[in-house]
mmCIF file of N, CA and C in Angstrom:
data_model
loop_
_atom_site.group_PDB
_atom_site.id
_atom_site.type_symbol
_atom_site.label_atom_id
_atom_site.label_comp_id
_atom_site.label_asym_id
_atom_site.label_seq_id
_atom_site.Cartn_x
_atom_site.Cartn_y
_atom_site.Cartn_z
ATOM 1 N N MET A 1 0.695 -1.190 -0.226
ATOM 2 C CA MET A 1 0.227 -0.017 0.255
ATOM 3 C C MET A 1 0.490 1.230 -0.222
ATOM 4 N N LEU A 2 0.385 2.201 -0.834
ATOM 5 C CA LEU A 2 1.535 3.305 -0.511
ATOM 6 C C LEU A 2 1.298 4.369 0.510
ATOM 7 N N ASP A 3 2.013 4.526 1.067
ATOM 8 C CA ASP A 3 2.405 6.106 2.294
ATOM 9 C C ASP A 3 2.267 7.105 1.597
ATOM 10 N N PRO A 4 1.117 7.784 1.974
ATOM 11 C CA PRO A 4 0.753 8.690 1.356
ATOM 12 C C PRO A 4 1.520 10.280 1.669
ATOM 13 N N ALA A 5 1.973 9.761 3.431
ATOM 14 C CA ALA A 5 2.473 10.875 3.697
ATOM 15 C C ALA A 5 4.199 11.259 3.403
ATOM 16 N N ARG A 6 4.621 10.192 2.789
ATOM 17 C CA ARG A 6 5.788 9.776 2.710
ATOM 18 C C ARG A 6 5.785 10.878 2.021
ATOM 19 N N GLY A 7 5.287 10.978 0.506
ATOM 20 C CA GLY A 7 5.386 12.353 -0.414
ATOM 21 C C GLY A 7 6.338 11.716 -1.797
ATOM 22 N N GLN A 8 7.327 11.703 -1.061
ATOM 23 C CA GLN A 8 8.208 11.009 -1.982
ATOM 24 C C GLN A 8 8.379 9.633 -3.328
ATOM 25 N N GLY A 9 8.860 9.466 -4.011
ATOM 26 C CA GLY A 9 8.802 8.142 -4.669
ATOM 27 C C GLY A 9 10.403 7.722 -5.003
ATOM 28 N N PRO A 10 10.258 6.402 -5.405
ATOM 29 C CA PRO A 10 12.067 6.287 -4.741
ATOM 30 C C PRO A 10 13.188 6.548 -6.058
ATOM 31 N N LEU A 11 12.544 7.848 -6.626
ATOM 32 C CA LEU A 11 13.850 8.602 -7.475
ATOM 33 C C LEU A 11 14.322 9.759 -6.753
ATOM 34 N N ALA A 12 13.531 10.113 -5.879
ATOM 35 C CA ALA A 12 13.629 11.479 -5.216
ATOM 36 C C ALA A 12 14.715 11.726 -5.095
ATOM 37 N N ALA A 13 15.660 10.886 -4.463
ATOM 38 C CA ALA A 13 17.134 10.874 -3.770
ATOM 39 C C ALA A 13 17.266 11.035 -5.186
ATOM 40 N N LEU A 14 17.519 10.723 -5.984
ATOM 41 C CA LEU A 14 18.783 10.504 -7.083
ATOM 42 C C LEU A 14 18.322 11.966 -7.800
ATOM 43 N N HIS A 15 17.015 12.130 -7.280
ATOM 44 C CA HIS A 15 16.518 14.337 -8.685
ATOM 45 C C HIS A 15 16.972 15.069 -7.711
ATOM 46 N N LEU A 16 17.172 15.237 -6.401
ATOM 47 C CA LEU A 16 17.803 15.910 -5.647
ATOM 48 C C LEU A 16 19.223 15.971 -5.979
ATOM 49 N N ALA A 17 19.651 14.821 -5.968
ATOM 50 C CA ALA A 17 21.634 15.003 -5.967
ATOM 51 C C ALA A 17 21.789 15.514 -7.617
ATOM 52 N N ALA A 18 20.914 15.135 -8.342
ATOM 53 C CA ALA A 18 21.827 15.460 -9.590
ATOM 54 C C ALA A 18 20.821 17.498 -9.893
ATOM 55 N N ARG A 19 20.121 17.241 -8.795
ATOM 56 C CA ARG A 19 20.013 18.967 -8.731
ATOM 57 C C ARG A 19 20.655 19.953 -8.292
ATOM 58 N N ALA A 20 21.613 19.370 -7.267
ATOM 59 C CA ALA A 20 22.291 19.934 -6.685
ATOM 60 C C ALA A 20 23.572 19.858 -7.448
ATOM 61 N N THR A 21 24.016 19.517 -8.408
ATOM 62 C CA THR A 21 25.068 19.470 -8.676
ATOM 63 C C THR A 21 24.908 19.567 -10.086
ATOM 64 N N ARG A 22 23.661 20.100 -10.654
ATOM 65 C CA ARG A 22 23.827 20.755 -11.746
ATOM 66 C C ARG A 22 22.955 21.693 -12.196
ATOM 67 N N ASP A 23 22.863 22.478 -12.868
ATOM 68 C CA ASP A 23 22.523 23.455 -13.154
ATOM 69 C C ASP A 23 21.488 23.114 -14.713
ATOM 70 N N PHE A 24 19.994 22.851 -14.966
ATOM 71 C CA PHE A 24 19.418 22.070 -15.913
ATOM 72 C C PHE A 24 18.702 23.174 -16.273
ATOM 73 N N ALA A 25 18.522 24.527 -15.990
ATOM 74 C CA ALA A 25 18.089 25.372 -16.561
ATOM 75 C C ALA A 25 18.396 25.575 -18.617
ATOM 76 N N GLY A 26 17.287 26.018 -19.399
ATOM 77 C CA GLY A 26 17.531 25.934 -20.813
ATOM 78 C C GLY A 26 17.961 24.438 -21.055
ATOM 79 N N ALA A 27 18.129 23.150 -20.505
ATOM 80 C CA ALA A 27 18.168 21.965 -21.027
ATOM 81 C C ALA A 27 17.467 21.609 -21.886
ATOM 82 N N ALA A 28 17.798 20.695 -22.997
ATOM 83 C CA ALA A 28 16.573 20.485 -23.954
ATOM 84 C C ALA A 28 15.459 19.051 -23.477
ATOM 85 N N VAL A 29 16.466 18.502 -22.478
ATOM 86 C CA VAL A 29 15.449 17.076 -22.093
ATOM 87 C C VAL A 29 15.000 16.746 -20.903
ATOM 88 N N PHE A 30 14.235 16.535 -20.318
ATOM 89 C CA PHE A 30 13.527 16.922 -18.935
ATOM 90 C C PHE A 30 13.138 15.610 -18.326
ATOM 91 N N LEU A 31 14.243 14.942 -17.322
ATOM 92 C CA LEU A 31 13.962 13.811 -16.765
ATOM 93 C C LEU A 31 13.571 13.947 -15.065
ATOM 94 N N GLY A 32 12.149 13.410 -15.139
ATOM 95 C CA GLY A 32 11.619 13.592 -13.695
ATOM 96 C C GLY A 32 10.541 12.477 -13.137
ATOM 97 N N GLU A 33 10.013 12.598 -12.069
ATOM 98 C CA GLU A 33 9.468 11.317 -11.179
ATOM 99 C C GLU A 33 8.440 11.995 -11.458
ATOM 100 N N ARG A 34 6.744 11.224 -11.891
ATOM 101 C CA ARG A 34 5.556 11.966 -11.549
ATOM 102 C C ARG A 34 5.092 11.378 -10.387
ATOM 103 N N ARG A 35 4.008 11.938 -9.658
ATOM 104 C CA ARG A 35 3.832 11.351 -8.312
ATOM 105 C C ARG A 35 3.060 10.113 -8.773
ATOM 106 N N ILE A 36 3.625 9.448 -7.293
ATOM 107 C CA ILE A 36 3.025 8.256 -6.609
ATOM 108 C C ILE A 36 1.590 7.884 -7.587
ATOM 109 N N LEU A 37 1.512 6.747 -8.102
ATOM 110 C CA LEU A 37 0.131 6.431 -8.325
ATOM 111 C C LEU A 37 -0.379 5.216 -7.221
ATOM 112 N N GLY A 38 -1.861 5.268 -6.864
ATOM 113 C CA GLY A 38 -1.852 3.804 -6.169
ATOM 114 C C GLY A 38 -2.422 2.996 -7.449
ATOM 115 N N GLN A 39 -1.870 1.684 -7.353
ATOM 116 C CA GLN A 39 -1.941 0.581 -8.744
ATOM 117 C C GLN A 39 -2.179 -0.843 -8.059
ATOM 118 N N ILE A 40 -3.414 -1.514 -8.192
ATOM 119 C CA ILE A 40 -4.093 -2.326 -7.620
ATOM 120 C C ILE A 40 -4.321 -3.692 -9.104
ATOM 121 N N ASN A 41 -3.589 -4.488 -9.025
ATOM 122 C CA ASN A 41 -3.820 -5.935 -9.847
ATOM 123 C C ASN A 41 -5.419 -6.505 -9.930
ATOM 124 N N VAL A 42 -5.923 -6.554 -10.727
ATOM 125 C CA VAL A 42 -7.279 -7.277 -10.861
ATOM 126 C C VAL A 42 -7.529 -8.188 -11.372
ATOM 127 N N ARG A 43 -7.802 -9.933 -10.714
ATOM 128 C CA ARG A 43 -7.890 -10.502 -11.632
ATOM 129 C C ARG A 43 -9.040 -11.099 -11.496
ATOM 130 N N LEU A 44 -9.944 -11.755 -12.387
ATOM 131 C CA LEU A 44 -11.347 -11.972 -12.403
ATOM 132 C C LEU A 44 -11.863 -13.417 -12.850
ATOM 133 N N GLY A 45 -12.557 -14.377 -13.272
ATOM 134 C CA GLY A 45 -12.713 -15.056 -14.047
ATOM 135 C C GLY A 45 -13.098 -14.510 -15.385
ATOM 136 N N ALA A 46 -12.225 -14.824 -16.846
ATOM 137 C CA ALA A 46 -12.830 -13.962 -18.156
ATOM 138 C C ALA A 46 -14.349 -14.101 -18.273
ATOM 139 N N ALA A 47 -15.277 -15.461 -17.979
ATOM 140 C CA ALA A 47 -16.305 -15.648 -18.183
ATOM 141 C C ALA A 47 -17.411 -15.076 -16.981
ATOM 142 N N ASP A 48 -16.846 -14.647 -15.989
ATOM 143 C CA ASP A 48 -17.574 -13.962 -14.624
ATOM 144 C C ASP A 48 -18.339 -12.187 -15.319
ATOM 145 N N THR A 49 -19.492 -12.783 -15.651
ATOM 146 C CA THR A 49 -19.746 -11.050 -16.130
ATOM 147 C C THR A 49 -20.429 -10.307 -15.037
ATOM 148 N N GLU A 50 -20.610 -11.238 -14.460
ATOM 149 C CA GLU A 50 -21.385 -10.764 -12.519
ATOM 150 C C GLU A 50 -20.141 -10.253 -12.059
ATOM 151 N N ALA A 51 -18.764 -10.855 -11.996
ATOM 152 C CA ALA A 51 -17.737 -10.046 -10.945
ATOM 153 C C ALA A 51 -16.928 -8.759 -11.693
ATOM 154 N N ALA A 52 -16.963 -8.936 -13.495
ATOM 155 C CA ALA A 52 -16.680 -8.180 -14.161
ATOM 156 C C ALA A 52 -17.693 -6.330 -13.518
ATOM 157 N N ALA A 53 -19.198 -7.038 -13.713
ATOM 158 C CA ALA A 53 -20.184 -5.825 -13.279
ATOM 159 C C ALA A 53 -19.793 -4.866 -11.824
ATOM 160 N N ALA A 54 -19.815 -6.384 -10.670
ATOM 161 C CA ALA A 54 -19.451 -5.962 -9.216
ATOM 162 C C ALA A 54 -18.023 -4.805 -9.684
ATOM 163 N N ALA A 55 -17.330 -5.519 -10.384
ATOM 164 C CA ALA A 55 -15.734 -4.469 -10.066
ATOM 165 C C ALA A 55 -15.869 -3.514 -10.561
ATOM 166 N N ALA A 56 -16.744 -2.825 -11.732
ATOM 167 C CA ALA A 56 -16.746 -1.783 -12.624
ATOM 168 C C ALA A 56 -17.353 -1.068 -11.438
ATOM 169 N N ASP A 57 -18.631 -1.446 -10.937
ATOM 170 C CA ASP A 57 -19.368 -0.691 -10.002
ATOM 171 C C ASP A 57 -18.421 0.381 -8.995
ATOM 172 N N ALA A 58 -16.983 -0.794 -8.186
ATOM 173 C CA ALA A 58 -16.358 -0.300 -7.273
ATOM 174 C C ALA A 58 -15.360 0.377 -7.718
ATOM 175 N N ILE A 59 -15.026 0.004 -8.891
ATOM 176 C CA ILE A 59 -14.251 1.073 -9.459
ATOM 177 C C ILE A 59 -14.573 2.953 -9.693
ATOM 178 N N GLY A 60 -15.728 2.378 -10.453
ATOM 179 C CA GLY A 60 -16.105 3.677 -10.944
ATOM 180 C C GLY A 60 -16.006 3.685 -12.870
ATOM 181 N N ALA A 61 -15.762 2.513 -12.900
ATOM 182 C CA ALA A 61 -15.066 2.533 -14.409
ATOM 183 C C ALA A 61 -15.273 1.101 -15.138
ATOM 184 N N ALA A 62 -15.766 1.306 -16.756
ATOM 185 C CA ALA A 62 -15.670 -0.297 -16.713
ATOM 186 C C ALA A 62 -14.670 -1.401 -16.872
ATOM 187 N N LEU A 63 -14.305 -2.539 -16.827
ATOM 188 C CA LEU A 63 -13.241 -3.456 -17.054
ATOM 189 C C LEU A 63 -13.384 -2.826 -19.175
ATOM 190 N N PRO A 64 -12.441 -2.715 -19.582
ATOM 191 C CA PRO A 64 -12.335 -3.082 -20.938
ATOM 192 C C PRO A 64 -11.841 -4.262 -21.586
ATOM 193 N N ASP A 65 -12.240 -4.623 -22.740
ATOM 194 C CA ASP A 65 -12.848 -5.909 -22.821
ATOM 195 C C ASP A 65 -12.063 -6.393 -23.535
ATOM 196 N N ALA A 66 -11.265 -5.442 -24.625
ATOM 197 C CA ALA A 66 -9.975 -5.780 -25.599
ATOM 198 C C ALA A 66 -8.596 -5.468 -25.549
ATOM 199 N N PRO A 67 -8.176 -6.244 -26.338
ATOM 200 C CA PRO A 67 -6.658 -5.565 -25.898
ATOM 201 C C PRO A 67 -5.861 -4.457 -26.315
ATOM 202 N N ASN A 68 -5.175 -4.090 -25.418
ATOM 203 C CA ASN A 68 -4.375 -2.474 -25.046
ATOM 204 C C ASN A 68 -6.080 -1.130 -25.124
ATOM 205 N N THR A 69 -6.530 -1.669 -24.337
ATOM 206 C CA THR A 69 -7.700 -0.350 -24.037
ATOM 207 C C THR A 69 -7.693 -0.098 -22.891
ATOM 208 N N VAL A 70 -8.121 1.032 -22.753
ATOM 209 C CA VAL A 70 -8.346 2.110 -21.570
ATOM 210 C C VAL A 70 -9.495 2.462 -21.043
ATOM 211 N N SER A 71 -10.095 2.579 -19.830
ATOM 212 C CA SER A 71 -11.400 2.919 -19.549
ATOM 213 C C SER A 71 -11.227 4.248 -18.153
ATOM 214 N N GLU A 72 -11.734 4.780 -18.006
ATOM 215 C CA GLU A 72 -11.484 6.258 -17.262
ATOM 216 C C GLU A 72 -12.705 6.427 -16.151
ATOM 217 N N GLY A 73 -12.473 5.990 -14.920
ATOM 218 C CA GLY A 73 -13.455 6.120 -13.719
ATOM 219 C C GLY A 73 -13.076 7.954 -13.533
ATOM 220 N N PRO A 74 -14.049 8.586 -12.204
ATOM 221 C CA PRO A 74 -13.587 9.248 -11.637
ATOM 222 C C PRO A 74 -12.000 9.976 -10.934
ATOM 223 N N GLN A 75 -11.499 8.873 -10.018
ATOM 224 C CA GLN A 75 -10.279 8.897 -9.520
ATOM 225 C C GLN A 75 -9.465 7.623 -10.274
ATOM 226 N N SER A 76 -9.528 6.716 -11.278
ATOM 227 C CA SER A 76 -8.747 5.927 -11.842
ATOM 228 C C SER A 76 -8.892 5.502 -13.000
ATOM 229 N N THR A 77 -8.064 5.041 -13.552
ATOM 230 C CA THR A 77 -8.011 4.451 -15.037
ATOM 231 C C THR A 77 -7.453 3.196 -15.163
ATOM 232 N N VAL A 78 -8.375 2.676 -15.827
ATOM 233 C CA VAL A 78 -8.403 0.737 -15.963
ATOM 234 C C VAL A 78 -7.884 0.284 -17.762
ATOM 235 N N LEU A 79 -6.460 -0.470 -17.121
ATOM 236 C CA LEU A 79 -5.841 -0.932 -18.327
ATOM 237 C C LEU A 79 -5.939 -2.449 -18.570
ATOM 238 N N TRP A 80 -6.376 -2.713 -19.187
ATOM 239 C CA TRP A 80 -6.912 -4.216 -20.173
ATOM 240 C C TRP A 80 -5.277 -5.079 -19.927
ATOM 241 N N LEU A 81 -4.582 -5.617 -19.546
ATOM 242 C CA LEU A 81 -3.476 -6.611 -19.272
ATOM 243 C C LEU A 81 -3.597 -8.220 -19.790
ATOM 244 N N GLY A 82 -5.116 -8.748 -19.810
ATOM 245 C CA GLY A 82 -5.132 -9.739 -20.194
ATOM 246 C C GLY A 82 -6.631 -9.926 -20.294
ATOM 247 N N PRO A 83 -7.341 -11.469 -20.950
ATOM 248 C CA PRO A 83 -8.706 -11.355 -21.053
ATOM 249 C C PRO A 83 -9.061 -11.311 -19.427
ATOM 250 N N ASP A 84 -8.323 -11.572 -18.723
ATOM 251 C CA ASP A 84 -8.971 -11.776 -16.819
ATOM 252 C C ASP A 84 -7.953 -11.195 -16.369
ATOM 253 N N GLU A 85 -7.591 -9.869 -16.994
ATOM 254 C CA GLU A 85 -6.467 -9.164 -15.616
ATOM 255 C C GLU A 85 -6.801 -7.018 -16.471
ATOM 256 N N TRP A 86 -6.405 -6.850 -14.948
ATOM 257 C CA TRP A 86 -6.910 -5.044 -15.168
ATOM 258 C C TRP A 86 -5.808 -4.863 -14.252
ATOM 259 N N LEU A 87 -5.254 -3.713 -14.432
ATOM 260 C CA LEU A 87 -4.595 -2.780 -13.767
ATOM 261 C C LEU A 87 -5.269 -1.923 -13.463
ATOM 262 N N VAL A 88 -5.632 -1.195 -12.492
ATOM 263 C CA VAL A 88 -6.460 -0.036 -11.531
ATOM 264 C C VAL A 88 -5.357 0.931 -11.068
ATOM 265 N N ALA A 89 -5.111 1.971 -12.266
ATOM 266 C CA ALA A 89 -4.366 3.116 -11.642
ATOM 267 C C ALA A 89 -5.184 4.151 -10.649
ATOM 268 N N SER A 90 -4.792 4.245 -9.679
ATOM 269 C CA SER A 90 -5.828 5.706 -9.516
ATOM 270 C C SER A 90 -4.657 6.793 -8.246
ATOM 271 N N THR A 91 -5.396 7.653 -8.282
ATOM 272 C CA THR A 91 -4.976 8.770 -7.490
ATOM 273 C C THR A 91 -4.181 8.417 -6.360
ATOM 274 N N ALA A 92 -3.041 8.919 -5.800
ATOM 275 C CA ALA A 92 -2.018 8.775 -4.380
ATOM 276 C C ALA A 92 -3.164 8.793 -3.396
ATOM 277 N N GLY A 93 -3.678 7.799 -2.299
ATOM 278 C CA GLY A 93 -4.288 7.833 -1.203
ATOM 279 C C GLY A 93 -5.673 7.447 -1.437
ATOM 280 N N ALA A 94 -6.551 7.095 -2.677
ATOM 281 C CA ALA A 94 -7.431 6.952 -2.946
ATOM 282 C C ALA A 94 -7.529 4.843 -3.563
ATOM 283 N N ASP A 95 -6.054 4.812 -3.040
ATOM 284 C CA ASP A 95 -5.928 3.107 -3.460
ATOM 285 C C ASP A 95 -6.383 2.487 -2.224
ATOM 286 N N ALA A 96 -6.748 2.581 -0.968
ATOM 287 C CA ALA A 96 -7.007 1.712 0.072
ATOM 288 C C ALA A 96 -8.099 1.934 -0.145
ATOM 289 N N ASN A 97 -9.030 2.887 -0.153
ATOM 290 C CA ASN A 97 -10.468 3.166 -0.062
ATOM 291 C C ASN A 97 -10.587 1.710 -1.370
ATOM 292 N N LEU A 98 -10.424 2.436 -2.824
ATOM 293 C CA LEU A 98 -10.492 1.797 -3.687
ATOM 294 C C LEU A 98 -10.316 0.171 -3.564
ATOM 295 N N GLN A 99 -8.984 -0.475 -2.592
ATOM 296 C CA GLN A 99 -9.033 -1.888 -2.622
ATOM 297 C C GLN A 99 -10.329 -2.379 -1.568
ATOM 298 N N ARG A 100 -10.403 -1.596 -0.614
ATOM 299 C CA ARG A 100 -11.723 -2.059 0.055
ATOM 300 C C ARG A 100 -12.861 -2.248 -0.672
ATOM 301 N N ASN A 101 -13.509 -1.229 -1.303
ATOM 302 C CA ASN A 101 -14.474 -1.306 -1.954
ATOM 303 C C ASN A 101 -14.011 -2.814 -3.077
ATOM 304 N N LEU A 102 -13.469 -3.298 -3.745
ATOM 305 C CA LEU A 102 -13.271 -3.972 -4.912
ATOM 306 C C LEU A 102 -13.318 -5.431 -3.751
ATOM 307 N N ASP A 103 -12.602 -5.100 -2.159
ATOM 308 C CA ASP A 103 -12.825 -6.408 -1.346
ATOM 309 C C ASP A 103 -14.022 -7.103 -1.430
ATOM 310 N N VAL A 104 -14.971 -6.033 -0.846
ATOM 311 C CA VAL A 104 -16.508 -6.100 -0.626
ATOM 312 C C VAL A 104 -17.036 -6.729 -1.701
ATOM 313 N N ALA A 105 -16.893 -5.775 -2.401
ATOM 314 C CA ALA A 105 -17.518 -5.794 -4.179
ATOM 315 C C ALA A 105 -17.636 -7.337 -4.867
ATOM 316 N N LEU A 106 -16.339 -7.987 -4.707
ATOM 317 C CA LEU A 106 -15.696 -9.241 -5.226
ATOM 318 C C LEU A 106 -15.678 -10.814 -4.249
ATOM 319 N N ALA A 107 -16.476 -10.470 -2.770
ATOM 320 C CA ALA A 107 -16.143 -11.248 -1.988
ATOM 321 C C ALA A 107 -17.048 -12.303 -2.325
ATOM 322 N N ALA A 108 -17.705 -12.658 -3.102
ATOM 323 C CA ALA A 108 -18.392 -13.544 -3.457
ATOM 324 C C ALA A 108 -18.163 -14.273 -4.866
ATOM 325 N N HIS A 109 -17.416 -13.953 -5.154
ATOM 326 C CA HIS A 109 -16.412 -14.379 -6.580
ATOM 327 C C HIS A 109 -15.029 -14.611 -6.520
ATOM 328 N N HIS A 110 -14.838 -15.508 -7.196
ATOM 329 C CA HIS A 110 -13.478 -16.122 -7.282
ATOM 330 C C HIS A 110 -12.520 -14.745 -7.677
ATOM 331 N N ALA A 111 -11.767 -14.319 -7.470
ATOM 332 C CA ALA A 111 -11.238 -13.003 -7.798
ATOM 333 C C ALA A 111 -9.865 -12.495 -7.106
ATOM 334 N N ALA A 112 -8.711 -12.076 -7.077
ATOM 335 C CA ALA A 112 -7.885 -11.685 -6.717
ATOM 336 C C ALA A 112 -7.480 -10.220 -6.939
ATOM 337 N N ILE A 113 -7.117 -9.457 -5.969
ATOM 338 C CA ILE A 113 -7.033 -8.575 -5.502
ATOM 339 C C ILE A 113 -5.856 -7.810 -4.888
ATOM 340 N N THR A 114 -5.425 -7.646 -5.340
ATOM 341 C CA THR A 114 -3.322 -6.692 -4.772
ATOM 342 C C THR A 114 -2.897 -5.376 -5.744
ATOM 343 N N ASP A 115 -2.534 -5.176 -4.478
ATOM 344 C CA ASP A 115 -1.737 -4.016 -4.251
ATOM 345 C C ASP A 115 -0.633 -4.139 -5.344
ATOM 346 N N VAL A 116 -0.024 -3.600 -5.992
ATOM 347 C CA VAL A 116 1.268 -3.618 -6.939
ATOM 348 C C VAL A 116 1.937 -2.346 -6.691
ATOM 349 N N SER A 117 1.418 -0.990 -5.818
ATOM 350 C CA SER A 117 2.114 -0.068 -6.427
ATOM 351 C C SER A 117 3.652 0.054 -5.974
ATOM 352 N N ASP A 118 3.736 -0.250 -4.801
ATOM 353 C CA ASP A 118 5.331 -0.226 -4.253
ATOM 354 C C ASP A 118 6.395 -0.158 -5.405
ATOM 355 N N PRO A 119 6.507 -1.082 -6.043
ATOM 356 C CA PRO A 119 7.462 -1.267 -6.564
ATOM 357 C C PRO A 119 7.443 -0.617 -8.487
ATOM 358 N N ARG A 120 6.760 0.453 -8.705
ATOM 359 C CA ARG A 120 6.545 0.912 -9.563
ATOM 360 C C ARG A 120 7.105 2.413 -9.712
ATOM 361 N N ALA A 121 7.937 2.654 -10.529
ATOM 362 C CA ALA A 121 8.297 4.147 -10.160
ATOM 363 C C ALA A 121 7.513 5.100 -11.736
ATOM 364 N N VAL A 122 6.694 5.915 -11.834
ATOM 365 C CA VAL A 122 6.815 6.304 -12.546
ATOM 366 C C VAL A 122 7.571 7.620 -13.148
ATOM 367 N N ILE A 123 8.526 7.359 -14.741
ATOM 368 C CA ILE A 123 9.322 8.376 -14.486
ATOM 369 C C ILE A 123 8.914 9.611 -16.012
ATOM 370 N N VAL A 124 8.879 10.492 -16.528
ATOM 371 C CA VAL A 124 8.265 10.933 -16.854
ATOM 372 C C VAL A 124 9.788 11.892 -17.823
ATOM 373 N N LEU A 125 9.408 11.908 -19.305
ATOM 374 C CA LEU A 125 10.554 12.449 -20.093
ATOM 375 C C LEU A 125 10.114 13.315 -20.899
ATOM 376 N N GLY A 126 10.961 14.358 -20.738
ATOM 377 C CA GLY A 126 10.267 15.507 -21.564
ATOM 378 C C GLY A 126 11.382 16.177 -22.702
#
């Protein structure tokens, strides 16, 4: 689970060290880290339409049903990873509530809900 109080991503120390030793004003390339996102992996039976509907209600967005598609909700983005797997990216701090909602909504279904937030960093290159 993300620790919103921490407020720093895994690359924060690298970013601060680089800024202290170099002046990037006017640089043609920018490398930075985007604020940490909550990320929850959801696995359901591919044919379980009731579970998919319950998950969509809990997330606030439909589960995409085609390869390489995405759906948007008020606080989350759902990415299709496979016929029975989705990644739900949410705003930092909203992931704990979202996971609780999914746990309740899918308690009666064969499903796996896993918080995968911590091992990832979002890098912005511009």
